[in-house]
Amino acid sequence: MPEPGQEALVRLDLNNPVFQVHLLTLQKIERHAVLETLNKLRQMTWHQVYQDAGLRWERIVSVKPPAGADAIYSLRISQARRATAYREGDFIRLLTIALDHDSTYGRK
C-alpha cells in the first residue's frame, strides 16, 4: 500500500492465455528481455509508464478493446517487439506480444 499522497505502483496481470503462449515460446534471449521489461514495469507508477520514452505507451485506435476496457495500448516490451495491454485500476492487463510491428496495430 502506498504512503498517503504517493502514487501506487503498476501491478502486472500476466494471466491472459495468449500473452502466456507468446511469452513462453520466445527464444531465451528475447524472453529474458521481456522479463526485464516486466520487472521494470512493476517498479514504476502509471505516471512513469506514460512518460517513459523507452516503453512508448501508445493508444491503438485500429483494434477494438475487450469488454470493460476503454482502449487498447501498445508498449515496447523488448528491442524488437511490442505488447498490447490495457489499464484497469492499478493493473496493466497484458494481452499479446506481437510477432511483428504491424500486427500490434491490427494490420497485416
Short mmCIF file of C-alpha atoms in Angstrom, two decimals:
data_model
loop_
_atom_site.label_atom_id
_atom_site.label_comp_id
_atom_site.label_asym_id
_atom_site.label_seq_id
_atom_site.Cartn_x
_atom_site.Cartn_y
_atom_site.Cartn_z
CA MET A 1 0.00 0.00 0.00
CA PRO A 2 1.46 3.39 -0.96
CA GLU A 3 2.03 6.12 1.58
CA PRO A 4 -0.64 8.87 1.66
CA GLY A 5 -0.07 11.19 -1.30
CA GLN A 6 2.15 8.65 -3.04
CA GLU A 7 1.08 7.08 -6.34
CA ALA A 8 0.65 3.30 -6.38
CA LEU A 9 2.99 1.12 -8.40
CA VAL A 10 1.80 -0.66 -11.53
CA ARG A 11 0.55 -4.19 -10.84
CA LEU A 12 1.09 -6.85 -13.51
CA ASP A 13 -1.60 -9.19 -14.81
CA LEU A 14 0.10 -11.90 -16.89
CA ASN A 15 -2.87 -14.28 -16.83
CA ASN A 16 -4.07 -13.88 -20.42
CA PRO A 17 -3.51 -17.28 -22.15
CA VAL A 18 -2.48 -15.65 -25.46
CA PHE A 19 0.10 -13.49 -23.68
CA GLN A 20 1.42 -16.56 -21.84
CA VAL A 21 1.86 -18.55 -25.07
CA HIS A 22 3.64 -15.63 -26.72
CA LEU A 23 5.94 -15.13 -23.72
CA LEU A 24 6.76 -18.79 -23.16
CA THR A 25 7.52 -19.51 -26.81
CA LEU A 26 10.03 -16.65 -27.24
CA GLN A 27 13.68 -17.55 -27.69
CA LYS A 28 15.66 -17.39 -24.44
CA ILE A 29 17.41 -14.04 -25.11
CA GLU A 30 14.19 -12.30 -26.14
CA ARG A 31 12.21 -13.88 -23.27
CA HIS A 32 14.82 -12.55 -20.84
CA ALA A 33 14.49 -9.04 -22.35
CA VAL A 34 10.70 -9.19 -21.92
CA LEU A 35 11.07 -10.33 -18.31
CA GLU A 36 13.42 -7.39 -17.66
CA THR A 37 10.78 -5.00 -19.01
CA LEU A 38 8.08 -6.63 -16.86
CA ASN A 39 10.32 -6.23 -13.82
CA LYS A 40 10.85 -2.55 -14.73
CA LEU A 41 7.08 -2.03 -15.11
CA ARG A 42 6.27 -3.42 -11.67
CA GLN A 43 8.61 -0.85 -10.11
CA MET A 44 7.01 2.12 -11.89
CA THR A 45 3.98 4.31 -11.25
CA TRP A 46 1.44 4.81 -14.01
CA HIS A 47 2.66 8.37 -14.48
CA GLN A 48 6.17 6.99 -15.10
CA VAL A 49 4.82 4.44 -17.61
CA TYR A 50 3.07 7.18 -19.59
CA GLN A 51 6.23 9.33 -19.64
CA ASP A 52 8.85 6.61 -20.29
CA ALA A 53 10.36 7.14 -23.75
CA GLY A 54 11.65 3.55 -23.87
CA LEU A 55 8.22 1.96 -23.35
CA ARG A 56 6.42 4.26 -25.80
CA TRP A 57 2.92 3.65 -24.37
CA GLU A 58 0.57 4.35 -27.31
CA ARG A 59 -3.18 4.06 -27.77
CA ILE A 60 -4.23 1.73 -30.60
CA VAL A 61 -7.34 3.00 -32.36
CA SER A 62 -7.44 0.26 -35.04
CA VAL A 63 -8.17 -2.57 -32.55
CA LYS A 64 -11.41 -2.92 -30.60
CA PRO A 65 -10.74 -3.19 -26.85
CA PRO A 66 -12.08 -6.13 -24.83
CA ALA A 67 -15.29 -5.72 -22.85
CA GLY A 68 -14.73 -3.45 -19.88
CA ALA A 69 -11.65 -1.71 -21.31
CA ASP A 70 -11.75 1.84 -22.63
CA ALA A 71 -8.86 1.31 -25.05
CA ILE A 72 -6.01 -0.98 -26.02
CA TYR A 73 -2.43 0.26 -25.86
CA SER A 74 0.89 -0.90 -27.18
CA LEU A 75 4.22 -0.66 -25.42
CA ARG A 76 7.74 -1.66 -26.30
CA ILE A 77 8.31 -4.91 -24.39
CA SER A 78 11.73 -5.68 -25.93
CA GLN A 79 14.01 -4.12 -28.53
CA ALA A 80 12.21 -5.98 -31.34
CA ARG A 81 8.68 -6.50 -30.01
CA ARG A 82 5.67 -4.62 -28.75
CA ALA A 83 2.96 -5.87 -26.42
CA THR A 84 -0.70 -4.97 -26.26
CA ALA A 85 -2.33 -4.21 -22.95
CA TYR A 86 -4.93 -2.12 -21.20
CA ARG A 87 -5.13 -0.44 -17.82
CA GLU A 88 -7.65 -1.49 -15.20
CA GLY A 89 -7.15 0.42 -11.96
CA ASP A 90 -3.54 -0.17 -10.88
CA PHE A 91 -3.23 -3.24 -13.12
CA ILE A 92 -1.69 -3.49 -16.56
CA ARG A 93 -3.53 -6.38 -18.22
CA LEU A 94 -1.14 -7.77 -20.84
CA LEU A 95 -2.84 -9.33 -23.86
CA THR A 96 -0.27 -10.21 -26.54
CA ILE A 97 3.32 -9.95 -27.62
CA ALA A 98 3.29 -9.10 -31.32
CA LEU A 99 5.34 -11.19 -33.71
CA ASP A 100 5.89 -8.08 -35.84
CA HIS A 101 5.24 -4.37 -35.50
CA ASP A 102 2.20 -4.17 -37.84
CA SER A 103 0.32 -6.97 -36.08
CA THR A 104 0.35 -4.88 -32.88
CA TYR A 105 -1.90 -2.36 -34.62
CA GLY A 106 -4.26 -4.86 -36.22
CA ARG A 107 -2.63 -4.59 -39.67
CA LYS A 108 -1.04 -7.34 -41.71
#
